[in-house]
Coordinates of C-alpha atoms in Angstrom, one line a residue:
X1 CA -11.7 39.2 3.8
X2 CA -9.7 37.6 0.8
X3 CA -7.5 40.2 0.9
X4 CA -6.5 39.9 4.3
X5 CA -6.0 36.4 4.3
X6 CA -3.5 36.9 1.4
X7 CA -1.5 39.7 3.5
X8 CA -1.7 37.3 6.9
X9 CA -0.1 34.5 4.5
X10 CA 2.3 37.0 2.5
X11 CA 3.1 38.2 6.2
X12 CA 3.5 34.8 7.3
X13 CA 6.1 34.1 4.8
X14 CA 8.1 36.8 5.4
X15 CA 8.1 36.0 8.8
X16 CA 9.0 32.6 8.2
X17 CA 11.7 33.5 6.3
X18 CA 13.6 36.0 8.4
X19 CA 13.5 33.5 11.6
X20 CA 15.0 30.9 9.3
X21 CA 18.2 33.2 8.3
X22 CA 18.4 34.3 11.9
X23 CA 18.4 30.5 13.0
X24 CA 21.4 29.6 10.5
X25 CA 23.5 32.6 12.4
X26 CA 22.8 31.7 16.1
X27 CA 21.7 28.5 18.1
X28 CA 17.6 28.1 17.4
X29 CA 15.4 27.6 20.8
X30 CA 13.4 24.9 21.1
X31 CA 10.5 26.7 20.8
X32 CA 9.5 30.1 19.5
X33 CA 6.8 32.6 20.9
X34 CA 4.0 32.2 18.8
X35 CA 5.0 29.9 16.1
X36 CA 6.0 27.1 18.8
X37 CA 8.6 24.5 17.0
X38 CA 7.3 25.6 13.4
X39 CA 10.4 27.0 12.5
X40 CA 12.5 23.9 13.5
X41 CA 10.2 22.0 11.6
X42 CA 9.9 24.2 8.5
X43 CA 14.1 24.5 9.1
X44 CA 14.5 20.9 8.7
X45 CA 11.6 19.8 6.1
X46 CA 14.1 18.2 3.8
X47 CA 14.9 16.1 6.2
X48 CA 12.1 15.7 7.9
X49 CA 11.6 11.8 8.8
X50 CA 15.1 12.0 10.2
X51 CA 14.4 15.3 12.2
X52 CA 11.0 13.6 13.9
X53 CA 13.0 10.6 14.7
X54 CA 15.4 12.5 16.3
X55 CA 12.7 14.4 18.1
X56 CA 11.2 11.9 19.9
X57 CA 14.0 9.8 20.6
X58 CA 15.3 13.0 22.9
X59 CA 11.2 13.3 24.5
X60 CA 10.5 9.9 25.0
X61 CA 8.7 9.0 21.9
X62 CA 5.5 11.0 22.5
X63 CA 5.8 14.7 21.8
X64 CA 3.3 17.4 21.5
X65 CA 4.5 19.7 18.8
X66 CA 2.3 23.3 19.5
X67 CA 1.9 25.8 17.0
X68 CA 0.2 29.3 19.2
X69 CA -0.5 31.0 16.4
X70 CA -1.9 28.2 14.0
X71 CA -3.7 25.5 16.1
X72 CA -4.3 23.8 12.9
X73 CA -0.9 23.2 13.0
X74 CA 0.0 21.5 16.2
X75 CA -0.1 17.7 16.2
X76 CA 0.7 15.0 18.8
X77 CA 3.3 12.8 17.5
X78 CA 4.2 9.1 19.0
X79 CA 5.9 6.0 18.2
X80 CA 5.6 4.2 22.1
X81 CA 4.3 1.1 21.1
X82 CA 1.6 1.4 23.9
X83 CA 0.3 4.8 22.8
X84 CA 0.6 3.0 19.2
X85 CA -1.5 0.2 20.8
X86 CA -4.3 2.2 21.9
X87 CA -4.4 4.4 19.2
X88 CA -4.9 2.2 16.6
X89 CA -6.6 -1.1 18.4
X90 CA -7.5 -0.5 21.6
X91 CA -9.6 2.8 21.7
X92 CA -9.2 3.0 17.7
X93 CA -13.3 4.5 17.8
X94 CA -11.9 7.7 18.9
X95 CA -9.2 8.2 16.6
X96 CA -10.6 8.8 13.2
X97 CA -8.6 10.4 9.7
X98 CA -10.8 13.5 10.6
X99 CA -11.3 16.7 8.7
X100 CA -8.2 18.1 8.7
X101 CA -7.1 15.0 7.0
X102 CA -8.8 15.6 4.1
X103 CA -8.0 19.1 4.4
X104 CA -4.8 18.6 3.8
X105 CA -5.3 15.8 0.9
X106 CA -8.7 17.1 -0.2
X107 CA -7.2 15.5 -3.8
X108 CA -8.3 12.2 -1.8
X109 CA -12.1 13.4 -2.2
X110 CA -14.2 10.6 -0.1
X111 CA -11.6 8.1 -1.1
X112 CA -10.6 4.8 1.2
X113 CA -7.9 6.3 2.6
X114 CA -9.4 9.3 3.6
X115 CA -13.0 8.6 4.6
X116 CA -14.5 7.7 7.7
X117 CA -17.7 6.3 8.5
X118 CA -19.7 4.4 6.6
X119 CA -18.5 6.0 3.6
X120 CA -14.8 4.1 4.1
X121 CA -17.1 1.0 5.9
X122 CA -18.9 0.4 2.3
X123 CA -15.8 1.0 0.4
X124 CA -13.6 -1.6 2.6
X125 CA -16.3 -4.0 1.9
X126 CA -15.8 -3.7 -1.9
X127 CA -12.1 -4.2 -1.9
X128 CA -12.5 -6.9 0.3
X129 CA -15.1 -8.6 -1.6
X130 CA -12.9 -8.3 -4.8
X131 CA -9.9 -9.2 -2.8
X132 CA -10.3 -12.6 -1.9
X133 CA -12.3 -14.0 -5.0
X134 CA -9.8 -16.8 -6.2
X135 CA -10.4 -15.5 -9.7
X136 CA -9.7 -12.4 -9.2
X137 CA -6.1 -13.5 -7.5
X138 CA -5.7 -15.7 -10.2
X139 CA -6.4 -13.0 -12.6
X140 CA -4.2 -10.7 -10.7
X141 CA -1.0 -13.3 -10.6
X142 CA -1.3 -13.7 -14.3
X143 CA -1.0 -10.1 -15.2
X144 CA 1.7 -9.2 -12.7
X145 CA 3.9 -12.4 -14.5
X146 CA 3.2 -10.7 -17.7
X147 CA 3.8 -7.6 -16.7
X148 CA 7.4 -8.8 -15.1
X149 CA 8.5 -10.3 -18.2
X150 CA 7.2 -8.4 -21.4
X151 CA 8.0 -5.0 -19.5
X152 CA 10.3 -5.2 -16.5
X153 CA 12.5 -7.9 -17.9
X154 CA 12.3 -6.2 -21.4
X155 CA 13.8 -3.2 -19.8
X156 CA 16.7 -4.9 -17.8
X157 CA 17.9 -6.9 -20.8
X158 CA 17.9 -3.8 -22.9
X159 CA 20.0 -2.0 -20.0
X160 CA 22.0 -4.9 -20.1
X161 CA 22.9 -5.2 -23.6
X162 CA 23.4 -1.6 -23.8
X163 CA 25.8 -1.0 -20.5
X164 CA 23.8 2.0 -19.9
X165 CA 22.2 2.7 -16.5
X166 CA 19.2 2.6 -15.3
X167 CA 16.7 4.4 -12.9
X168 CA 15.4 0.9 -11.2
X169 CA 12.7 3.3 -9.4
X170 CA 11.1 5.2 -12.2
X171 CA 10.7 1.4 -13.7
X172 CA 9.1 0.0 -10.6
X173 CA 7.2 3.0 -10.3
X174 CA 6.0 2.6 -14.0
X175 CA 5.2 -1.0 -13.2
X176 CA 2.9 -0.4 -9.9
X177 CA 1.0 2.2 -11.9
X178 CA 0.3 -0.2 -14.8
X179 CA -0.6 -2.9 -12.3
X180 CA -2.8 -0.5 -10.1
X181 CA -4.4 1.0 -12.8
X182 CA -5.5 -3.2 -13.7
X183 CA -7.0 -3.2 -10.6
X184 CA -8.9 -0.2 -10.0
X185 CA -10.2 0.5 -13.7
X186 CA -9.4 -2.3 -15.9
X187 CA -6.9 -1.1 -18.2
X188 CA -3.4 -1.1 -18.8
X189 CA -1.7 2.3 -18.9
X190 CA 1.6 0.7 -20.7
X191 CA 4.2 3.0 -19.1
X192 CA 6.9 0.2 -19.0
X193 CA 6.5 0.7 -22.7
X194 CA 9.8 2.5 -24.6
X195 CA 7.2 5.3 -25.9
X196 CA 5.1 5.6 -22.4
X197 CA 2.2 7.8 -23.2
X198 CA 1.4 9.0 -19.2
X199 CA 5.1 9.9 -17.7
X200 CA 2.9 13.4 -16.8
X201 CA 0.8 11.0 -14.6
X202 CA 3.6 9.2 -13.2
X203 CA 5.1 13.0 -11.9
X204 CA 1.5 13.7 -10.6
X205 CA 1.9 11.1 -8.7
X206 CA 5.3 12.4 -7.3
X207 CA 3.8 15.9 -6.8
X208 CA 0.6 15.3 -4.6
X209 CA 3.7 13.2 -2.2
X210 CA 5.5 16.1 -2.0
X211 CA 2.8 18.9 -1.8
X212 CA 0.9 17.0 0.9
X213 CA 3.8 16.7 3.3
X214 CA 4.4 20.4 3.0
X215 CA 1.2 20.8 4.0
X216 CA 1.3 19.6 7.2
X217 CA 3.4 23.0 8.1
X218 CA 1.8 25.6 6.2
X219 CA -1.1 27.3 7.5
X220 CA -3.6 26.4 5.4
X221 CA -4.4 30.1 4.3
X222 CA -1.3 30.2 2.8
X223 CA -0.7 27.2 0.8
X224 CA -4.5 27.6 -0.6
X225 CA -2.6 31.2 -1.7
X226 CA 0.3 29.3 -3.3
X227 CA -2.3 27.2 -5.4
X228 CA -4.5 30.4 -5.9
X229 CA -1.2 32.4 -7.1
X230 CA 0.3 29.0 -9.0
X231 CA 3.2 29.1 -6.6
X232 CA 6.0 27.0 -5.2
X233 CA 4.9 23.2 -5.4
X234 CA 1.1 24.1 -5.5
X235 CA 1.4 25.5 -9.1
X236 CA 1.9 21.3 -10.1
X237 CA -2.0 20.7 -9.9
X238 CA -2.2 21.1 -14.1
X239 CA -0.4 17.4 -14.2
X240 CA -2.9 16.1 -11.0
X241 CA -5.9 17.3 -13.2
X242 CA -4.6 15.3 -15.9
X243 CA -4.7 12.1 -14.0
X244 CA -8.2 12.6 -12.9
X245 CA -9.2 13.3 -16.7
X246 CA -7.4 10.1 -16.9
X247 CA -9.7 8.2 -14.4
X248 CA -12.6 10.1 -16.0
X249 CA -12.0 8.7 -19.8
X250 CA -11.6 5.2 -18.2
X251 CA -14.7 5.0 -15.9
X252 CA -16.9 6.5 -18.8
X253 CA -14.9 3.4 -21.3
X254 CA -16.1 0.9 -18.3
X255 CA -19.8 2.5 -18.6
X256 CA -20.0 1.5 -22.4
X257 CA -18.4 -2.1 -21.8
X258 CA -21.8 -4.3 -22.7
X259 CA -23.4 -6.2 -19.5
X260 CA -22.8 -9.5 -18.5
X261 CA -25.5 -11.7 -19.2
X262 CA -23.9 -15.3 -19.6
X263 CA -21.3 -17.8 -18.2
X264 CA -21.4 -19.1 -14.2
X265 CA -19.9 -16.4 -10.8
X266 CA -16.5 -17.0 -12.2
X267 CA -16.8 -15.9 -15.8
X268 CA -18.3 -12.6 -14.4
X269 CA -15.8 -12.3 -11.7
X270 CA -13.0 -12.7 -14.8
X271 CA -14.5 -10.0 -16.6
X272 CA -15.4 -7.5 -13.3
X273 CA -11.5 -8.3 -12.6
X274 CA -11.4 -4.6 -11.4
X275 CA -12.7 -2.1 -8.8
X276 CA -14.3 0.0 -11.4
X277 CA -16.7 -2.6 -13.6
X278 CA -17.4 -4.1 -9.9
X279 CA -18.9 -1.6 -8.8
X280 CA -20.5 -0.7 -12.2
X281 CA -22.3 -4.0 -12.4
X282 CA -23.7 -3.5 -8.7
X283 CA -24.8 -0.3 -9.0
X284 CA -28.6 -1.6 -9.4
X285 CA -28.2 -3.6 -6.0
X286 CA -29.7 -1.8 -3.1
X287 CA -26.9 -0.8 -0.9
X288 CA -25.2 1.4 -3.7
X289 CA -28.7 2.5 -5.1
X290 CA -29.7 4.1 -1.8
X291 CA -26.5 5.2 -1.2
X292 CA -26.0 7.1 -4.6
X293 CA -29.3 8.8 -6.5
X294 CA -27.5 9.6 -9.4
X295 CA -24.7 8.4 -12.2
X296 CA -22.5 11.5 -10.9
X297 CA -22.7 10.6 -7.8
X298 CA -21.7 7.0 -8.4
X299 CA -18.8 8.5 -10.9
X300 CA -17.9 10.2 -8.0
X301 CA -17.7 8.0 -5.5
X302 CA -15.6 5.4 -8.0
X303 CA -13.1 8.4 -9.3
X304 CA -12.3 9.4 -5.5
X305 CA -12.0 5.2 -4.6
X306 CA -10.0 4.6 -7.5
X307 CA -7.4 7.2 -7.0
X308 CA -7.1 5.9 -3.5
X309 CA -6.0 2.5 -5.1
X310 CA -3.8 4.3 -7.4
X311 CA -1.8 6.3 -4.3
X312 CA -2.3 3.2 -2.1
X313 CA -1.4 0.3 -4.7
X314 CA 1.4 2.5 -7.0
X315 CA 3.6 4.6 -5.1
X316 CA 3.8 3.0 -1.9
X317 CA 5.1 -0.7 -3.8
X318 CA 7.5 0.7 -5.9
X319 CA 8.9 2.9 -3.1
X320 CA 9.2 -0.6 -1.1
X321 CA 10.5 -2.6 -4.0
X322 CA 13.0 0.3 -4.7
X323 CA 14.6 0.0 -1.1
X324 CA 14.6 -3.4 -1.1
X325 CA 16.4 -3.8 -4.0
X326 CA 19.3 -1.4 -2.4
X327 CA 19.2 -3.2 0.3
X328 CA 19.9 -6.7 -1.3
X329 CA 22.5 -5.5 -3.4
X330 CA 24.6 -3.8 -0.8
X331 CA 24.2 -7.2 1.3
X332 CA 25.7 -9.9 -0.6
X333 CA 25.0 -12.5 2.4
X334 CA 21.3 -11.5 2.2
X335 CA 21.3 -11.7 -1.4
X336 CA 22.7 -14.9 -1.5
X337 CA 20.2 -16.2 1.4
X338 CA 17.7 -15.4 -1.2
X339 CA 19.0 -17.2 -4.2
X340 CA 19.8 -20.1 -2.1
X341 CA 16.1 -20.2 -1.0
X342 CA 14.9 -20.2 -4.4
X343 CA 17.2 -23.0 -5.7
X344 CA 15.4 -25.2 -2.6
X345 CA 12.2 -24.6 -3.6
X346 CA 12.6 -24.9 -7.2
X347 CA 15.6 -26.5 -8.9
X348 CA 17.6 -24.1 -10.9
X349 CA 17.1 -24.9 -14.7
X350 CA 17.9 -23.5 -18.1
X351 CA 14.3 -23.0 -19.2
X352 CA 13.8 -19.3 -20.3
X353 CA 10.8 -18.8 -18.4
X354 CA 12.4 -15.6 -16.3
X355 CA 9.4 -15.2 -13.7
X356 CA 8.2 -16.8 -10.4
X357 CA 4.8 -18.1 -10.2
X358 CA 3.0 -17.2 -7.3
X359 CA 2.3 -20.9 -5.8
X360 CA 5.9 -21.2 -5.8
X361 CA 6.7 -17.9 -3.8
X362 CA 4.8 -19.2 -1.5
X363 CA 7.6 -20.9 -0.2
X364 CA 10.4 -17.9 0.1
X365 CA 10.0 -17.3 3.6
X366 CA 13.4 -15.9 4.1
X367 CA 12.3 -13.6 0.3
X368 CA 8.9 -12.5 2.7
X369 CA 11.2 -11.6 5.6
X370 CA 13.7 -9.8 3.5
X371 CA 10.5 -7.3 2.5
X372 CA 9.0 -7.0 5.9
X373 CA 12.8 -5.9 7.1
X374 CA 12.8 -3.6 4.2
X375 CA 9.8 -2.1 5.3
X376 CA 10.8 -1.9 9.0
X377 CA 13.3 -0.1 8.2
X378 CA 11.8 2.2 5.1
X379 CA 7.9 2.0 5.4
X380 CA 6.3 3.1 2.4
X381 CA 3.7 5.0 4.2
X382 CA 6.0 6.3 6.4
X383 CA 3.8 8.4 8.5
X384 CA 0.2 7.0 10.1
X385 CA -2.3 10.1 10.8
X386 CA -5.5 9.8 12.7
X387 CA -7.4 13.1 14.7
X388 CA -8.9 11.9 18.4
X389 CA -13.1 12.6 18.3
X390 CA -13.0 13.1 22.2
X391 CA -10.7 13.7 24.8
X392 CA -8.4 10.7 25.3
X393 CA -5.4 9.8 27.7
X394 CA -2.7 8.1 26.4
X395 CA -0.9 5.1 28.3
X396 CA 2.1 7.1 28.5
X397 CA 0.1 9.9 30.5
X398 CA -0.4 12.2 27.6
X399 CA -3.7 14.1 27.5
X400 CA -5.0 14.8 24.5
X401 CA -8.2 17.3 23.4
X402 CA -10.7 16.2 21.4
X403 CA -9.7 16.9 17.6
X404 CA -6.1 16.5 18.0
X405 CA -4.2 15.2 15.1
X406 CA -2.0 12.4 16.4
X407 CA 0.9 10.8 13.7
X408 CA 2.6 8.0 14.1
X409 CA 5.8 8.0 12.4
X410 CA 6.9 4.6 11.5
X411 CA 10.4 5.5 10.3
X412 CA 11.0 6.3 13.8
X413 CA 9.3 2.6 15.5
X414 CA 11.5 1.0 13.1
X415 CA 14.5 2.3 14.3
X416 CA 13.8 2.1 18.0
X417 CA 16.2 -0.2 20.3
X418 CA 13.1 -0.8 22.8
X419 CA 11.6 -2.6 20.1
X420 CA 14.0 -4.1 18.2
X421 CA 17.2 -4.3 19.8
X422 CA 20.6 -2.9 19.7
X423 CA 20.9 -4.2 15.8
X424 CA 17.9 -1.9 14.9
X425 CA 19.7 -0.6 12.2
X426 CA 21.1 -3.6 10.9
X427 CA 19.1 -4.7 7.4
X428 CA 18.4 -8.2 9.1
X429 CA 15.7 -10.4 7.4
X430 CA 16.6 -13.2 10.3
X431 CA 14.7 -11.5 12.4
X432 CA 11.7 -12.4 10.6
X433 CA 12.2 -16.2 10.5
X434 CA 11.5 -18.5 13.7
X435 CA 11.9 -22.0 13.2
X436 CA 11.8 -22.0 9.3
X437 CA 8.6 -19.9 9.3
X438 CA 7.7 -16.0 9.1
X439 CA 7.0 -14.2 12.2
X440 CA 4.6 -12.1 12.6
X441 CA 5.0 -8.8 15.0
X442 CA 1.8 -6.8 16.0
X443 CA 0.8 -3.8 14.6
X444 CA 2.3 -1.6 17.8
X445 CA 5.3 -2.2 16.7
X446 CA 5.5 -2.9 12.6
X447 CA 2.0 -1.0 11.3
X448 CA 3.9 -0.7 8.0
X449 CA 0.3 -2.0 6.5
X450 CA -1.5 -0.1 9.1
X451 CA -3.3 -1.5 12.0
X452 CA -6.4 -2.4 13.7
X453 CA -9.6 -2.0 11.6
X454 CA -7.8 0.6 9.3
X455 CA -5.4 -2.1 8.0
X456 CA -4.5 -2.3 4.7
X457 CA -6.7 -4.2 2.4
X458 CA -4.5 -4.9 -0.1
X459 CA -1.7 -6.5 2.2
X460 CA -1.5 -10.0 0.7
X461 CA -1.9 -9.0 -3.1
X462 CA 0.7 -6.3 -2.4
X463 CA 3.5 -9.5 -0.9
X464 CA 2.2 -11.8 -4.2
X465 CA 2.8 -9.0 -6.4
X466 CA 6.3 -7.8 -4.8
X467 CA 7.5 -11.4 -4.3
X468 CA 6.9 -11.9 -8.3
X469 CA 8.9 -9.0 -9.5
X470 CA 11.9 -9.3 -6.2
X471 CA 11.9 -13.1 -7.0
X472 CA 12.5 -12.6 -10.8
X473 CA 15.1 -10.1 -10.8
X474 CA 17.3 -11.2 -8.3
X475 CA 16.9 -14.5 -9.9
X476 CA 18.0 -13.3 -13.3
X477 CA 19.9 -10.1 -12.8
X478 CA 22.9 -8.7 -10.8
X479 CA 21.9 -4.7 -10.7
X480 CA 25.3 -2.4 -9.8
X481 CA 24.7 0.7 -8.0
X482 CA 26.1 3.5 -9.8
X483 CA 29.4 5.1 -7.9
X484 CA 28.3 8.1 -6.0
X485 CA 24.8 7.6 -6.5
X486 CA 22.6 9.4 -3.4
X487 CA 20.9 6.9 -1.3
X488 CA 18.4 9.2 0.7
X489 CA 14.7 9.4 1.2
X490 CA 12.5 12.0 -0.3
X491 CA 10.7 14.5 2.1
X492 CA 7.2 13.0 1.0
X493 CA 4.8 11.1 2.2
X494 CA 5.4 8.2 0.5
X495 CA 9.2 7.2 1.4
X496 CA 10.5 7.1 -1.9
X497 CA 14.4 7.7 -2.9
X498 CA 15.1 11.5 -3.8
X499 CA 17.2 10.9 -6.5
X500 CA 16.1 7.5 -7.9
X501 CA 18.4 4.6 -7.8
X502 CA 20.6 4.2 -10.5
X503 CA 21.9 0.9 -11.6
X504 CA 23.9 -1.2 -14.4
X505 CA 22.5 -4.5 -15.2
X506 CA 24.2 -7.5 -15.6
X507 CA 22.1 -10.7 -16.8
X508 CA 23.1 -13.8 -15.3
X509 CA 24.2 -17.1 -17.3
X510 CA 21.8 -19.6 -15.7
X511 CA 17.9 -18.5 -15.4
X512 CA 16.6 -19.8 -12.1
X513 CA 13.5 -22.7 -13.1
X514 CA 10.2 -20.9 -12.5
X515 CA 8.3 -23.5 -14.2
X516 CA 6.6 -26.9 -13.0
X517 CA 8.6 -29.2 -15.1
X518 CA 11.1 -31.8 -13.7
X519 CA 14.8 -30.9 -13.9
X520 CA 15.7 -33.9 -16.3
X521 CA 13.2 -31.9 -19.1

């Protein structure tokens, strides 16, 4: 049996291939026998969020995409706000991540992202609980600040002494992962340091992005042959086992760290500031004690929840961050609107504090807008999966069978005129801001976060942590985008920029006041 799967997937390929150099010589039909639109789709992988955009614009922003000979394949894909409505709110019971979900990112395990059930019910209920603890956010505000200044700043005013440029994404990315890795296990990886020790897990991170959106048109016969055979962008799992050795060494350090058996709630809440030694000191309570029989299956069930966090809380910010910062700097006005802001709130002074503090943030509306338009136009996530459990009808008239995968591709809703006007591709933060406050647009038609119960949990401390960083370097730094740099997103699941963002830094004269002191001091 192996051996006919590998000559149905070597078969496959070669198949693949020849309708590929026939379609560069003569106009491709929309669909092919057997293969459906597979080819069109493998055809235009590199650019894919583009290509579905495209799509759907021409079919009414619902499209079945049927793939004959692999049904695995097919998927429904839709961006209507109504279908968008009752996908993810109003009949959101039927429309579950499903099996072939976690087929396709089995590196998930039984993580938050991927499980259903009561499995992702219980784990939503720990992030929450963590979440919203005052201590924790204090906690949580305290490192990103410190973070900001003894590593991002560090690195700007070394590229600005120096002249030399920059990759402002692989520094965000660095600082995400150190921040995420604070949250879900307690430690700090220190890869904003000159001599980062885990760049191999910052390029696992960038591998499983890649390899998972390939996924979603490959049979699944033959990528599982590419990672048995160690080919094309399956061979890249050595550097993903690394990262889980990583969580391994880290979760067995929280095991060892002696209980706590003095101080009030919000001593032990200071020092169970992450997901991991959470967890850890409530493994005894019931709920996790019937759930789990065993310390495995506890490890388990952490290592699979924390490298949710780490995909989730890592990648997706520094992808945002990364676009936003493009974004500002090629729109002086909006740049501008953003300093302005901050010299309301806060007095510009000469004290050498360079970061934000978070109570202060609170009042950069137009700085909150200018990251929600940033995500409207280049969601992190930029594709939303879910698989119906029965057969549904969508309010555009689409019927769907039970076990469908259906994708919502946000690049696409945030592009759309029926939702956002004629100036849908304009980067506008204004239309954020009503009367001096933020506005806030349902999920059917900005789900950047999500929607529905599925939301993200981490919304809020993702805005606090973004608003620190985005506050303090446009407060303290020009950046200069490198002539004939490539502005383009990756073909990944996480929207990143394909070839980074290269910058020169220039450190302003005057350090906007990020302090509490009056401007006489």
């Amino acid at each position: 049996m192996a051996f006919v799967g590998i000559l149905a997937a070597l078969a496959f390929f070669l198949f693949i291939c020849y309708l590929l150099m026939s379609a560069r010589h003569r106009a491709r039909p929309k669909t092919w026998p057997l293969l459906g639109v597979l080819p069109n789709v493998v055809l235009n992988a590199y650019q894919i969020h583009n290509f579905v955009h495209h799509l759907l614009r021409k079919n009414g922003y619902t499209s079945h995409l049927k793939v004959p000979m692999f049904p695995e394949l097919s998927h429904l894909l839709t961006s209507d706000p109504d279908n968008v409505h009752h996908i993810l709110a109003q009949n959101s019971s039927n429309y579950i991540r499903g099996q072939g979900f976690r087929n396709i990112f089995d590196v998930l395990g039984d993580g938050v992202i991927a499980a259903d059930g009561e499995s992702w019910k219980l784990q939503r209920r720990l992030l929450h609980s963590l979440f919203k603890q005052p201590e924790f956010l204090k906690m949580e505000e305290k490192k990103v600040r410190a973070k900001v200044e003894s590593g991002v700043c560090k690195l700007l005013d070394r590229a600005a002494r120096s002249g030399s440029e920059i990759d402002l994404q692989d520094v965000l990315h660095r600082f995400t992962f150190d921040i995420a890795c604070w949250i879900a296990l307690g430690c700090d990886a220190s890869s904003l340091s000159f001599e980062a020790r885990h760049s191999q897990l910052l390029k696992a991170m960038d591998d499983i992005e890649e390899t998972t959106l390939r996924r979603y048109f490959k049979p699944r016969v033959f990528w599982k042959l590419q990672r048995w055979m160690q080919m094309g962008v399956e061979k890249r799992g050595w550097r993903i086992n690394k990262l889980f050795e990583f969580i391994d060494q880290q979760i067995s350090l929280r095991r060892r760290e002696p209980p706590e058996t003095e101080g009030g709630e919000a001593e032990v809440i200071v020092k169970h500031s992450n997901i991991t030694s959470r967890i850890l000191s409530e493994e005894d309570q019931t709920e996790l004690a019937a759930k789990f029989s065993n310390k495995n299956q506890l490890d388990k069930f952490i290592k699979d929840l924390v490298f949710s966090i780490l995909t989730a809380g890592s990648d997706t910010s520094s992808s945002a961050l990364a676009w936003f910062f493009w974004l500002v700097e090629t729109n002086p006005s909006v740049k501008s609107n953003i300093i302005q802001e901050m010299r309301q709130a806060e007095h510009e002074s000469h004290h050498v504090d360079h970061v934000w503090k978070f109570p202060n943030s609170h009042k950069l509306n137009y700085l909150h807008a200018a990251l929600c338009e940033t995500l409207r136009l280049y969601p992190a996530a930029p594709f939303n999966h879910r698989s119906s459990v029965k057969p549904d009808t969508l309010p555009s008239g689409h019927r769907i069978d039970g076990g469908t995968p259906v994708v919502i591709p946000m690049y696409t809703m945030g592009r759309m005129q029926e939702i956002w006007g004629e100036d849908c591709r304009e980067f506008k933060p204004e239309r954020w801001i009503n009367d001096g406050s933020v506005v806030h647009y349902p999920s059917n038609k900005f789900c950047s976060f999500g929607g529905g119960a599925r939301i993200c949990p981490g919304r809020d401390l993702a805005f606090m942590n973004m608003k620190i960083i985005a506050a303090a370097v446009v407060c303290n730094y020009d950046l200069h985008v490198v002539d004939g740099s490539r502005i383009k997103p990756a073909s990944a699941m996480v929207l990143r920029m394909k070839h980074g963002l290269k910058v020169r830094v220039t450190k302003k004269n005057i350090i906007c006041r990020t302090s509490n002191h009056s401007s006489d001091e």
